[in-house]
Coordinates of C-alpha atoms and ligand atoms in Angstrom, one line a residue:
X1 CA 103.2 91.8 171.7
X2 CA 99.9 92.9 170.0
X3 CA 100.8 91.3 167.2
X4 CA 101.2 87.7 169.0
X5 CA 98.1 88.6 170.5
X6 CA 96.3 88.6 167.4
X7 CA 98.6 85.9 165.4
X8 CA 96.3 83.1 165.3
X9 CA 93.3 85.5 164.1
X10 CA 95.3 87.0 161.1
X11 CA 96.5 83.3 160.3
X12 CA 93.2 81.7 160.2
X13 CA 91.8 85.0 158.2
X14 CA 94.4 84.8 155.9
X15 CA 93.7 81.1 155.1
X16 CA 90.1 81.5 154.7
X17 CA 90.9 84.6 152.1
X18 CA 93.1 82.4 150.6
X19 CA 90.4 79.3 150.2
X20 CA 87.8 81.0 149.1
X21 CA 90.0 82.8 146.3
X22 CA 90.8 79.1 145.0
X23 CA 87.3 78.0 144.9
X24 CA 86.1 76.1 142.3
X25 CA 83.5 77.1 140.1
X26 CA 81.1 74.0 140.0
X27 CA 81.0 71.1 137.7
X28 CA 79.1 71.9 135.0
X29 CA 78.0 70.3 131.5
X30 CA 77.2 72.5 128.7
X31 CA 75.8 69.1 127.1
X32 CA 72.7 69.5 129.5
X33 CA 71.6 72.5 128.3
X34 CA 68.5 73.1 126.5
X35 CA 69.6 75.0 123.6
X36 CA 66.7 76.1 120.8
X37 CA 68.0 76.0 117.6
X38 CA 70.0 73.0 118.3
X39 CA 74.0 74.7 117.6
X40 CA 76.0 72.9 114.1
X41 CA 78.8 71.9 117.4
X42 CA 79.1 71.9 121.1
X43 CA 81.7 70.8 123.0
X44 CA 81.5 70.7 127.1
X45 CA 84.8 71.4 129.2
X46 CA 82.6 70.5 132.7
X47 CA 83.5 74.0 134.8
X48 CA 81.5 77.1 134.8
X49 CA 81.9 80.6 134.8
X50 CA 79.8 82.7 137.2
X51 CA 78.0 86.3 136.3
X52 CA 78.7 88.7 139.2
X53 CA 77.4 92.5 139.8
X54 CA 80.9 93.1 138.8
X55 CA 81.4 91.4 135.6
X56 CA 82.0 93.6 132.7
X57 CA 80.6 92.8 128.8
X58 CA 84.0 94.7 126.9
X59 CA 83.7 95.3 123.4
X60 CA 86.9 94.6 121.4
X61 CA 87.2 97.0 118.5
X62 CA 85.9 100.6 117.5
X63 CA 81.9 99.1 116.6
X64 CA 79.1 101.4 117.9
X65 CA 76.7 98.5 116.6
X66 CA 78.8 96.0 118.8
X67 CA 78.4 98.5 121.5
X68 CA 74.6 99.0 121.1
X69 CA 74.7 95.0 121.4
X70 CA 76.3 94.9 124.2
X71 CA 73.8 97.1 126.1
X72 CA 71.2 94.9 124.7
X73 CA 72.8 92.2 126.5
X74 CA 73.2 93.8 129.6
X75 CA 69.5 95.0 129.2
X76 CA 68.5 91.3 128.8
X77 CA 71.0 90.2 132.1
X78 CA 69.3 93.3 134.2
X79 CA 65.8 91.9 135.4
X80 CA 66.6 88.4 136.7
X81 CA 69.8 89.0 138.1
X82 CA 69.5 92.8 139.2
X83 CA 73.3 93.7 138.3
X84 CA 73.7 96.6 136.5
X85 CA 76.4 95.5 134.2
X86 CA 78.8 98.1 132.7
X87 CA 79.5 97.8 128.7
X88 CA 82.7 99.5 127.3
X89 CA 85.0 99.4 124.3
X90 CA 88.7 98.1 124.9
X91 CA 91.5 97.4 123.7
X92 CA 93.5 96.0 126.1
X93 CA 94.3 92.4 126.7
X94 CA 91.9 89.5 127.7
X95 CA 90.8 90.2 131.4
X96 CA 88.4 87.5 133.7
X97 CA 85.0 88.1 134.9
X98 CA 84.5 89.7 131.7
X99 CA 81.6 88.7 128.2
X100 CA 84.0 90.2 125.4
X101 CA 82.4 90.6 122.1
X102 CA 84.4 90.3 119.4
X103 CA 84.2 91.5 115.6
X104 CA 87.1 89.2 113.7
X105 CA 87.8 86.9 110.7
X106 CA 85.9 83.3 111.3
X107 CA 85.7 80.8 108.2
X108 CA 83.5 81.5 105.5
X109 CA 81.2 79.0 106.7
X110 CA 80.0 81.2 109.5
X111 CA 79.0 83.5 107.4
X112 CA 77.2 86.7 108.1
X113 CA 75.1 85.2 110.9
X114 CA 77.2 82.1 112.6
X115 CA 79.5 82.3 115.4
X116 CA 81.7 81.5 118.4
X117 CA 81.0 81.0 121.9
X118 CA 84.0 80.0 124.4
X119 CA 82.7 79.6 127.6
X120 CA 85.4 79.3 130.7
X121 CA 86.1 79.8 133.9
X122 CA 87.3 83.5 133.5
X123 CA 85.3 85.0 130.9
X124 CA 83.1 84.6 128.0
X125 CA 83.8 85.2 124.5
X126 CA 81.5 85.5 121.3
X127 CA 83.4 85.8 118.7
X128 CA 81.6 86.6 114.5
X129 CA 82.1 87.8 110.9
X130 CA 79.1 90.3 111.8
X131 CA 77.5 92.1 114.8
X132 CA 74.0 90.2 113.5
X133 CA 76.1 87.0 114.1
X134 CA 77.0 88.7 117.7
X135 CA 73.8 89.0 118.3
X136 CA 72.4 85.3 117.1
X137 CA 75.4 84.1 119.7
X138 CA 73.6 85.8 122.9
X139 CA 70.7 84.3 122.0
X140 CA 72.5 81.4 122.4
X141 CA 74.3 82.0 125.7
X142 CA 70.9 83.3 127.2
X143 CA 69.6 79.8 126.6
X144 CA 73.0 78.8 128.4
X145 CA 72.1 80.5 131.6
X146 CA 69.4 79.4 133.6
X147 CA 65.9 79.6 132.8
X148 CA 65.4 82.5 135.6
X149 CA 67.5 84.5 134.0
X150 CA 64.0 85.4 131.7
X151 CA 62.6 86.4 134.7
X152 CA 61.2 90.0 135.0
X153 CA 62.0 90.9 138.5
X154 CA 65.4 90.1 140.2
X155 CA 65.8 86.5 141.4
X156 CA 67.8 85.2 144.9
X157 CA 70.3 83.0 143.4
X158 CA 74.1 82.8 142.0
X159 CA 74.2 82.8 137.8
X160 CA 76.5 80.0 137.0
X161 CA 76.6 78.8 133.6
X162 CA 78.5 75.8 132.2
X163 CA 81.3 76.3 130.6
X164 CA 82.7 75.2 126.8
X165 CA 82.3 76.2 123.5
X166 CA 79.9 76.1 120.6
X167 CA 80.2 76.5 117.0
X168 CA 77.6 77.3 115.3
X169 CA 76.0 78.9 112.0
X170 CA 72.8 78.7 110.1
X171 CA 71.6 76.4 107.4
X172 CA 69.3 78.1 105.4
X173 CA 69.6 82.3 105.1
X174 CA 66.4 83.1 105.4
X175 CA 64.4 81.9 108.9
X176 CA 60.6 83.8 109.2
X177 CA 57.2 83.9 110.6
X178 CA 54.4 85.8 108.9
X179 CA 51.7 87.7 111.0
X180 CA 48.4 88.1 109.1
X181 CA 47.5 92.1 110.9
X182 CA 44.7 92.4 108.2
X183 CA 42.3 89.6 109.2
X184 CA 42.5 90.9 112.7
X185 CA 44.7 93.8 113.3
X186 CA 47.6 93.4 115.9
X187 CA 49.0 97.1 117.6
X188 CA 52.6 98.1 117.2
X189 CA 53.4 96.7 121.1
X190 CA 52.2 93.2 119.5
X191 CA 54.4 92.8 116.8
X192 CA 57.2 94.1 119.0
X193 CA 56.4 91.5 121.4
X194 CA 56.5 88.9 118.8
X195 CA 59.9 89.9 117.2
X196 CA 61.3 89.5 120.7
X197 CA 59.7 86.1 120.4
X198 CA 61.4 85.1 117.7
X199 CA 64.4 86.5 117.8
X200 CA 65.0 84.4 120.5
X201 CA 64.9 81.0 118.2
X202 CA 67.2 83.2 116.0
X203 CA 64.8 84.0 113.1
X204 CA 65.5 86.7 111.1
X205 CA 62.1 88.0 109.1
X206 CA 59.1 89.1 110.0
X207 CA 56.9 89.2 106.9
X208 CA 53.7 91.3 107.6
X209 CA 50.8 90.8 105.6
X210 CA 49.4 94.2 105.6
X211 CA 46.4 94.2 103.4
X212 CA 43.6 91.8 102.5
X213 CA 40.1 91.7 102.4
X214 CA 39.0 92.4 105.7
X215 CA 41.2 95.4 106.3
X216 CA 43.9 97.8 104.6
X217 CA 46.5 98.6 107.6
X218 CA 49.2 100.5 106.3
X219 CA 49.0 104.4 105.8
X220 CA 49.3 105.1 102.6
X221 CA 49.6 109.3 101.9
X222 CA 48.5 109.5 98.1
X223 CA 45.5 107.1 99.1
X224 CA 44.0 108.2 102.7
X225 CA 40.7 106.3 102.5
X226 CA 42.5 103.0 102.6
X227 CA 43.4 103.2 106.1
X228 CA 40.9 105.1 107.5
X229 CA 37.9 103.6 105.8
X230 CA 39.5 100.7 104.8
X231 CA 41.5 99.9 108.1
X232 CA 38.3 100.3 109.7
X233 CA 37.4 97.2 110.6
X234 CA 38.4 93.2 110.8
X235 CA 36.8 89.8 110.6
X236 CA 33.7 89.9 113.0
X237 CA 33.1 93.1 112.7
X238 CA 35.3 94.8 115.4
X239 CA 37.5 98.2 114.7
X240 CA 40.4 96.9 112.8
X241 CA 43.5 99.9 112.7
X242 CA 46.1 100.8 110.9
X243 CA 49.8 101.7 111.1
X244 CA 51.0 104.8 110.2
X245 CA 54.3 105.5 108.6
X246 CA 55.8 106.3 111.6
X247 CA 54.3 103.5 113.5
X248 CA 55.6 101.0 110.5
X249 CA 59.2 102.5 110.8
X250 CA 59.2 102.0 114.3
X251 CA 58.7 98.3 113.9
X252 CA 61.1 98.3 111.4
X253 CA 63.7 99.8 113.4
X254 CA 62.8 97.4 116.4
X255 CA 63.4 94.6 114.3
X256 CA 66.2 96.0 112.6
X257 CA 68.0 96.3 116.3
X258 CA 66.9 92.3 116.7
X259 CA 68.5 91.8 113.2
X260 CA 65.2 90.3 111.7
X261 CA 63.9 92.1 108.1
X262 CA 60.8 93.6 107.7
X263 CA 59.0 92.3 104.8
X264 CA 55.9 94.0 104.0
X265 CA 53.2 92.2 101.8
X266 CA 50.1 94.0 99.9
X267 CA 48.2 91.3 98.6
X268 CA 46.7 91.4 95.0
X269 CA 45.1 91.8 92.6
X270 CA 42.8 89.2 94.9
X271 CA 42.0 90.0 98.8
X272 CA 42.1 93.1 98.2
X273 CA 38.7 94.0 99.1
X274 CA 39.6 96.7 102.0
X275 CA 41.1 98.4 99.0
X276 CA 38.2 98.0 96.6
X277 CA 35.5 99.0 99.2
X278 CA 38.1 102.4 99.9
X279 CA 38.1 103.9 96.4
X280 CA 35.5 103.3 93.5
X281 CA 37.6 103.8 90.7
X282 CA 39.7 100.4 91.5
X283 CA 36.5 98.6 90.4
X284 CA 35.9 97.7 87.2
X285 CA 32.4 99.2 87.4
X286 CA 33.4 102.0 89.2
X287 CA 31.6 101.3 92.2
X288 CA 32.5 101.0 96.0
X289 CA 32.3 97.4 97.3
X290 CA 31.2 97.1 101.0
X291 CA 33.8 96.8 103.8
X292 CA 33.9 92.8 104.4
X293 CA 34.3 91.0 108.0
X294 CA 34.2 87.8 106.6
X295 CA 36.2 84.7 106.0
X296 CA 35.9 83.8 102.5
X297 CA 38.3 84.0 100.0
X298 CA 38.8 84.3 96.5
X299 CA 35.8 86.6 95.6
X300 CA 37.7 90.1 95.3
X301 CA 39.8 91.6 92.2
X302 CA 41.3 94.9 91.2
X303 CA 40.0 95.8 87.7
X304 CA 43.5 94.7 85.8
X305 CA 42.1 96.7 83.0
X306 CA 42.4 100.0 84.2
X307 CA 45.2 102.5 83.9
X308 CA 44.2 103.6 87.8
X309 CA 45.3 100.4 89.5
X310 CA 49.2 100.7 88.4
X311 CA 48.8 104.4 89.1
X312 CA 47.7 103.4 92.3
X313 CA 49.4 100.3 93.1
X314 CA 52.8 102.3 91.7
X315 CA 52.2 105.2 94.3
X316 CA 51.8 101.8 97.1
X317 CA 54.9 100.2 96.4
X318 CA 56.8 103.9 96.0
X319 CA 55.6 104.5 99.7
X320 CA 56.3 101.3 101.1
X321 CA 59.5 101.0 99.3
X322 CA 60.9 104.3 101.2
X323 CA 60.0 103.1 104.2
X324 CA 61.0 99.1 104.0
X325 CA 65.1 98.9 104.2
X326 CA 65.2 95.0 103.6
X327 CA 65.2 94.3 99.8
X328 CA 61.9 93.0 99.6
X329 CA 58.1 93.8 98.7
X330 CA 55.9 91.0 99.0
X331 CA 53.2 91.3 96.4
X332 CA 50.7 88.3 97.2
X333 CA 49.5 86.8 94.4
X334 CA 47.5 83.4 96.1
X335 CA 44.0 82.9 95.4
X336 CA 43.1 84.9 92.7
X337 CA 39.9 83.0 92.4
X338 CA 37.9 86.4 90.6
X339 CA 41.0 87.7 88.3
X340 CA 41.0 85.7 84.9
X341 CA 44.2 83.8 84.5
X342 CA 44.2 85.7 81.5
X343 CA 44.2 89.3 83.4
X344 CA 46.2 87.8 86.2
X345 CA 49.8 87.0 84.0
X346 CA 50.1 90.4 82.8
X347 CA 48.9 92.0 86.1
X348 CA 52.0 89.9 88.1
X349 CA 54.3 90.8 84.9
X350 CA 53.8 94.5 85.8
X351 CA 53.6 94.5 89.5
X352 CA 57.0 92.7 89.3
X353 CA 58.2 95.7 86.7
X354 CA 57.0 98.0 89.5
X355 CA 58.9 96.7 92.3
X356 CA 62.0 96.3 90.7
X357 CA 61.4 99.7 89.5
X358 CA 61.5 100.9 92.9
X359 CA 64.5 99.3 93.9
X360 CA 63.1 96.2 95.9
X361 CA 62.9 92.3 95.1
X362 CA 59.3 91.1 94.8
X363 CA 57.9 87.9 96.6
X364 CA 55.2 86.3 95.8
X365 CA 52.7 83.2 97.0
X366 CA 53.7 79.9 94.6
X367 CA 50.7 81.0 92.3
X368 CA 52.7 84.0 90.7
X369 CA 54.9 81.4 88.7
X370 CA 52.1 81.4 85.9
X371 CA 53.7 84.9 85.0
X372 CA 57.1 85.9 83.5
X373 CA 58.7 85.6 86.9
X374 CA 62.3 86.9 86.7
X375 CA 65.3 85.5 88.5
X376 CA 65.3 87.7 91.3
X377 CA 61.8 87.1 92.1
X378 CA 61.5 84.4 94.9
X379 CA 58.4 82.4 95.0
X380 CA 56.6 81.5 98.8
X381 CA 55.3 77.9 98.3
X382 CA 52.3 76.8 100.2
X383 CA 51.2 73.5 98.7
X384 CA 51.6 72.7 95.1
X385 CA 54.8 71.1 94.4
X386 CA 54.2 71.9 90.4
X387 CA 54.4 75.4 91.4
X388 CA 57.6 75.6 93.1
X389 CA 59.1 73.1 90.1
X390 CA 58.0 76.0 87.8
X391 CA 59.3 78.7 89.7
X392 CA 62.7 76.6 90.0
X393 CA 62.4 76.5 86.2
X394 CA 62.2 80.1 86.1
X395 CA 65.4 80.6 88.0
X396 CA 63.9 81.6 91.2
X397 CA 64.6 80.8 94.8
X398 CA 61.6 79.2 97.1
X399 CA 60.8 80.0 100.1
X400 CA 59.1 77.0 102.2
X401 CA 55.6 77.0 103.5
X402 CA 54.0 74.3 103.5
X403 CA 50.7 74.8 104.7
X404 CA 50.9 71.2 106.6
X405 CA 53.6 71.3 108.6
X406 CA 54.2 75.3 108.7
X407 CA 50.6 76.7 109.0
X408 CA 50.5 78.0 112.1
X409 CA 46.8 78.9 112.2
X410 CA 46.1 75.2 111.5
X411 CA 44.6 73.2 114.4
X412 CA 46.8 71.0 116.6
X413 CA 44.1 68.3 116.5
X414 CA 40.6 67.6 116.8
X415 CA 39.9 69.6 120.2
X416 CA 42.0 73.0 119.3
X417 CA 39.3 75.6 119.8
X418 CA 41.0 78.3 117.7
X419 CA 42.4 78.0 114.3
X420 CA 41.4 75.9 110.9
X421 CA 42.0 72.6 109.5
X422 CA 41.8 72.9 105.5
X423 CA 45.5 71.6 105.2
X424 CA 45.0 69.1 108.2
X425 CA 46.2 68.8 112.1
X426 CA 49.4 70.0 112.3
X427 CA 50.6 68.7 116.1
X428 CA 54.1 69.1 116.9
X429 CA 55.2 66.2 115.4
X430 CA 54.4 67.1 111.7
X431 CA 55.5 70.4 112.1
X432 CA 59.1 69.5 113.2
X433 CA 59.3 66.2 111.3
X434 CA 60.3 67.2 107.8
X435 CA 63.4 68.1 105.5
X436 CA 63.4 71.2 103.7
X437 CA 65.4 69.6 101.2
X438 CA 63.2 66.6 100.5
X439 CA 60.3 68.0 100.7
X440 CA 59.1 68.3 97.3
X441 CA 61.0 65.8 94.5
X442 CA 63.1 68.1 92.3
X443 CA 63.8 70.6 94.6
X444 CA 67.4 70.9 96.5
X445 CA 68.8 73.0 99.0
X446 CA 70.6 75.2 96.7
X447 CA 66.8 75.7 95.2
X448 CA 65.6 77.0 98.8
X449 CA 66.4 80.2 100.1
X450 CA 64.8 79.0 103.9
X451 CA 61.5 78.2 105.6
X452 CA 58.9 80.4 106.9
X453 CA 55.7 80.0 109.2
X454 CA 53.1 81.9 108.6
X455 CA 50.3 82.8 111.1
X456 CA 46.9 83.7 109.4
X457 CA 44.3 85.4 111.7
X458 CA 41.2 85.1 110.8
X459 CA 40.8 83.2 114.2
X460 CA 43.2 84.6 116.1
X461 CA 42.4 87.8 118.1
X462 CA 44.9 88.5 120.7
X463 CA 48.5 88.1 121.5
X464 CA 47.6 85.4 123.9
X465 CA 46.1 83.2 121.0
X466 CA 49.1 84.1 118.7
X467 CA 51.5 82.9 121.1
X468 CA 49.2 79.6 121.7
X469 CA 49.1 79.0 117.6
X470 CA 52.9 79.6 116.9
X471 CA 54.4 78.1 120.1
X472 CA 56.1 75.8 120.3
X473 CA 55.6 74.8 116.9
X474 CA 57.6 77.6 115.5
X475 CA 60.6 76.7 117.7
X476 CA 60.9 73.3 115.1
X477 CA 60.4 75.7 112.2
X478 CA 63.4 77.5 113.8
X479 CA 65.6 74.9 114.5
X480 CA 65.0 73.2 111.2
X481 CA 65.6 76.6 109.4
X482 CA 68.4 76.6 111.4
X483 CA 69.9 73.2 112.2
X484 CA 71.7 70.6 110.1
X485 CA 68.7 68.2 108.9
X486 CA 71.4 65.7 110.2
X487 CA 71.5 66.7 113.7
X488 CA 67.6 66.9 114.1
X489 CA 65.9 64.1 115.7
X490 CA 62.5 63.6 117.0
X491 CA 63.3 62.4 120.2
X492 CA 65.6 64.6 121.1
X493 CA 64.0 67.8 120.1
X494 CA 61.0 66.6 122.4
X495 CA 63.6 66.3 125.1
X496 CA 64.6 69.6 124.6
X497 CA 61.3 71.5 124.0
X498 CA 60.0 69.8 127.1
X499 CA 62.8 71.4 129.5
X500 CA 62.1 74.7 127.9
X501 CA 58.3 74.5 128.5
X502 CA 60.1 76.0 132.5
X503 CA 61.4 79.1 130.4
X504 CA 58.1 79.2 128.1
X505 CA 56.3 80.1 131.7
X506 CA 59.3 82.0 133.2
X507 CA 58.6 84.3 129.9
X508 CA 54.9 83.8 130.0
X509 CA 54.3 83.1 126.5
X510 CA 51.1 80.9 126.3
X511 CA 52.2 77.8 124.7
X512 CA 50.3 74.8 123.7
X513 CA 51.0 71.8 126.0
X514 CA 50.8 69.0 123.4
X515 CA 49.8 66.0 124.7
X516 CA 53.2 64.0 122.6
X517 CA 54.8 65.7 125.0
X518 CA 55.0 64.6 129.1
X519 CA 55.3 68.3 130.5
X520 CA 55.0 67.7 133.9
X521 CA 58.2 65.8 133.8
X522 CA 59.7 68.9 132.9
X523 CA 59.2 70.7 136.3
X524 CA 60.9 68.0 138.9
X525 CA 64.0 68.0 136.7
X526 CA 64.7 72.1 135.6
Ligands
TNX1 C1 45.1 80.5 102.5 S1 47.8 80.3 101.8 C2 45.5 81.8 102.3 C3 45.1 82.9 103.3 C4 44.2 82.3 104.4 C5 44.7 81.0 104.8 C6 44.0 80.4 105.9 C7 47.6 81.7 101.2 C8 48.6 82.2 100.4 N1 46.4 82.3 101.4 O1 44.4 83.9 102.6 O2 44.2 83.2 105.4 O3 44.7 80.1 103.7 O4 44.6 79.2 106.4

């Protein structure tokens, strides 16, 4: 009887449960989404898959760095979406409403840093060689997901994403930026904030240019007086800093967990006034030059002479060595204006002999091919095409920099307040239009070991004029370390960069609004 009663109730409840358990995802295509590098393959299956409080990211196999990934993820999915996601190791089989990532056996082409996204209704799978390529992956899929999901507090809305799967891998190894801290000096919380920048666009090295004329800013124990008298100050005049070795390793590690190297530049036997103006003996006189907060270059020298320089630039490199885990040590080398060619060939010679006698790999600006470079040196061109044909000569790899499409301290144009213009504008156009391999005649791809942009400072002050020098323009540098030269195209890329501009002010990173570019379009159609 009660159950007659209440018949029609239970039937129509049951139907509802059963309607809304068949529910479509919605229609989505992976082709419209922004993605920044642009991936080697995508392919669109028009469903979605939609992230719940109760989705799970499971980690197939026994990896405590996949684990420590996973977290990251779920740290990066927390803010917008407020779920609190729960990461865990399994083994058992393939399970929906789930982000598996997976450690396995993908073609060799993938190498250490490419990978596997499959997208569907049910789950999510990355699949790489390499935790780092796990990791270059998620930057992916967090491009996938709406631009809220870079919000910072939680947002009132479902998380579908479209579904499908991407192939993708890198085509050049080595992707960086370069942050001048010397000219002005930039804290520890800076240069965190920038590697979560990049590692976004999937770069994976931070060079820091730690010493130069205006200021010395790593601590170096035999030689105190360089950072505290010659960290001391910075162009204009104001206080400068330092890192100490604890400070440094902390960056290191940070980037190290973003899979991005460290690679730590002292600059000589030029701009290295900071140095000079710390400890008399460097001179050749023997006397202390004046702290500088000026913008010239060219004028300073170590004494290449004397035995104390390679005592002291030995006990530099020993320091920095046991604290640097990537394999390099840049040694500068550019703009030697004061050091007599002369001095300058034997000084590189045995700065190179010092670095490899410390275990590391030394870099150096394109000048340093005018010494016995060795094979394993790579060489950091930054204009002159006869340098980096001499270097290839040599045996060494080249890293591109060309100051007039990768100078990121270089004005966009006429009216850009901050920055210079010796190398010329460089608007977004010239800075994403160009082919590493084809760059310079007589140098291929096998030549080039990747790209980097580097941000010189002696303008820049803040994080909020960093971010307005490198962005976007290091998101081409990114995408054409990155990308197939064959799948870049103008026209296309200014599609793109446009629809990002919504997640550029979701993440609040002060971009330049170029005016090639028709922003406000952007905003009717995210
Ligand atoms: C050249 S390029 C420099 C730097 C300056 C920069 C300014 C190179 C290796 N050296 O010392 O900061 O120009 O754009």
């Amino acid at each position: 009887m009660i159950l007659k009663k209440y018949l029609n109730t239970i039937v129509i409840f049951l139907l509802v449960a059963l309607l809304t358990s068949c529910k479509e995802n919605p229609k989505m295509n992976l082709l419209d989404e922004v993605l920044l590098p642009k991936p080697v393959l995508v392919k669109a299956t028009g469903s979605s898959f939609e992230l719940k409080n109760n989705t799970k990211i499971l980690i197939k196999g026994d990896s405590e760095e996949l684990l420590q990934i996973g977290k990251y993820l779920a740290n990066l999915l927390k803010p917008a979406t407020g779920f609190k996601i729960e990461v865990k190791t399994t083994s058992k089989k393939t399970i929906s409403n789930s982000i598996y990532l997976v450690l396995t056996k993908l073609e060799s082409n993938y190498g250490e840093e490419g990978y596997h996204l499959n997208i569907t209704d049910k789950n999510i799978i990355i699949k790489a060689n390499s935790v780092k390529g796990i990791f270059r992956g998620i930057q992916t899929l967090r491009q996938v997901f709406p631009s809220e999901i870079e919000a910072l507090n939680p947002q009132n809305r479902k998380w579908f994403i479209a579904s499908g799967e991407i192939y993708d891998y890198p085509q050049f190894k080595y992707r960086g930026a370069m942050l001048d801290v010397s000219r002005h000096f930039f804290k520890k919380e800076d240069v965190k904030k920038y590697i979560d920048m990049i590692a976004m666009y999937k770069l994976n090295v931070l060079h820091l240019h730690l010493s130069d004329d205006q200021g010395w800013r790593i601590e170096i124990k035999s030689w105190p007086n360089l950072t505290t008298y010659g960290g001391s100050t910075q162009v204009g005049g104001g206080k400068g800093g330092f890192y100490t070795q604890e400070d440094y390793k902390e960056i290191v590690k940070y980037a190290q967990e973003r899979y991005i190297t460290i690679i730590p530049e002292i600059d000589m036997p030029g701009h290295t006034n900071a140095a000079l103006a710390s400890y008399p003996e460097l001179n050749c006189d023997g006397k202390a030059t004046k702290l500088y907060t000026g913008m010239k270059v060219g004028f300073s020298t170590l004494c290449t002479h004397k035995k104390i320089t390679y005592q002291f630039i030995d006990d530099v490199i020993r320091e920095l060595a046991a604290i640097t885990p990537g394999p390099y040590i840049h040694i500068g080398g550019d703009e030697s204006h004061s050091t007599k060619i002369e001095d300058y060939v034997p000084f590189i010679n045995k700065v190179q002999d010092l670095v490899i006698a410390h275990g590391k790999q030394a870099i150096g600006w394109d000048e340093i091919v005018s010494a016995a470079i060795k094979p394993t040196t790579t060489v950091q061109y930054w204009g002159r095409p006869k340098n980096a044909l001499k270097g290839v000569s040599k045996n060494a790899k080249i890293i591109l920099s060309p100051s007039d499409r990768t100078y990121l301290d270089m004005k966009y144009d006429s009216i850009t307040k901050l920055g210079l213009k010796w190398a010329g504008y460089v608007d977004l156009d010239k800075a994403y239009n160009w082919n590493p391999s084809t760059l310079i005649s007589g140098i291929t791809k096998k030549d080039i070991l990747g790209i980097e942009s580097p941000l010189w400072t002696e303008t820049v002050t803040n994080m909020e004029e960093v971010e307005f020098m490198a962005f976007p323009r290091i998101i081409g540098h990114a995408e054409i370390g990155w990308t197939p030269d064959s799948l870049r195209v103008w026209d296309d890329y200014k599609m793109r960069l446009k629809k990002h501009a919504k997640r550029l002010k979701i993440m609040k990173i002060n971009f330049y609004p170029s005016t090639l570019i028709d922003w406000n379009e952007s905003e009717s159609k995210e």
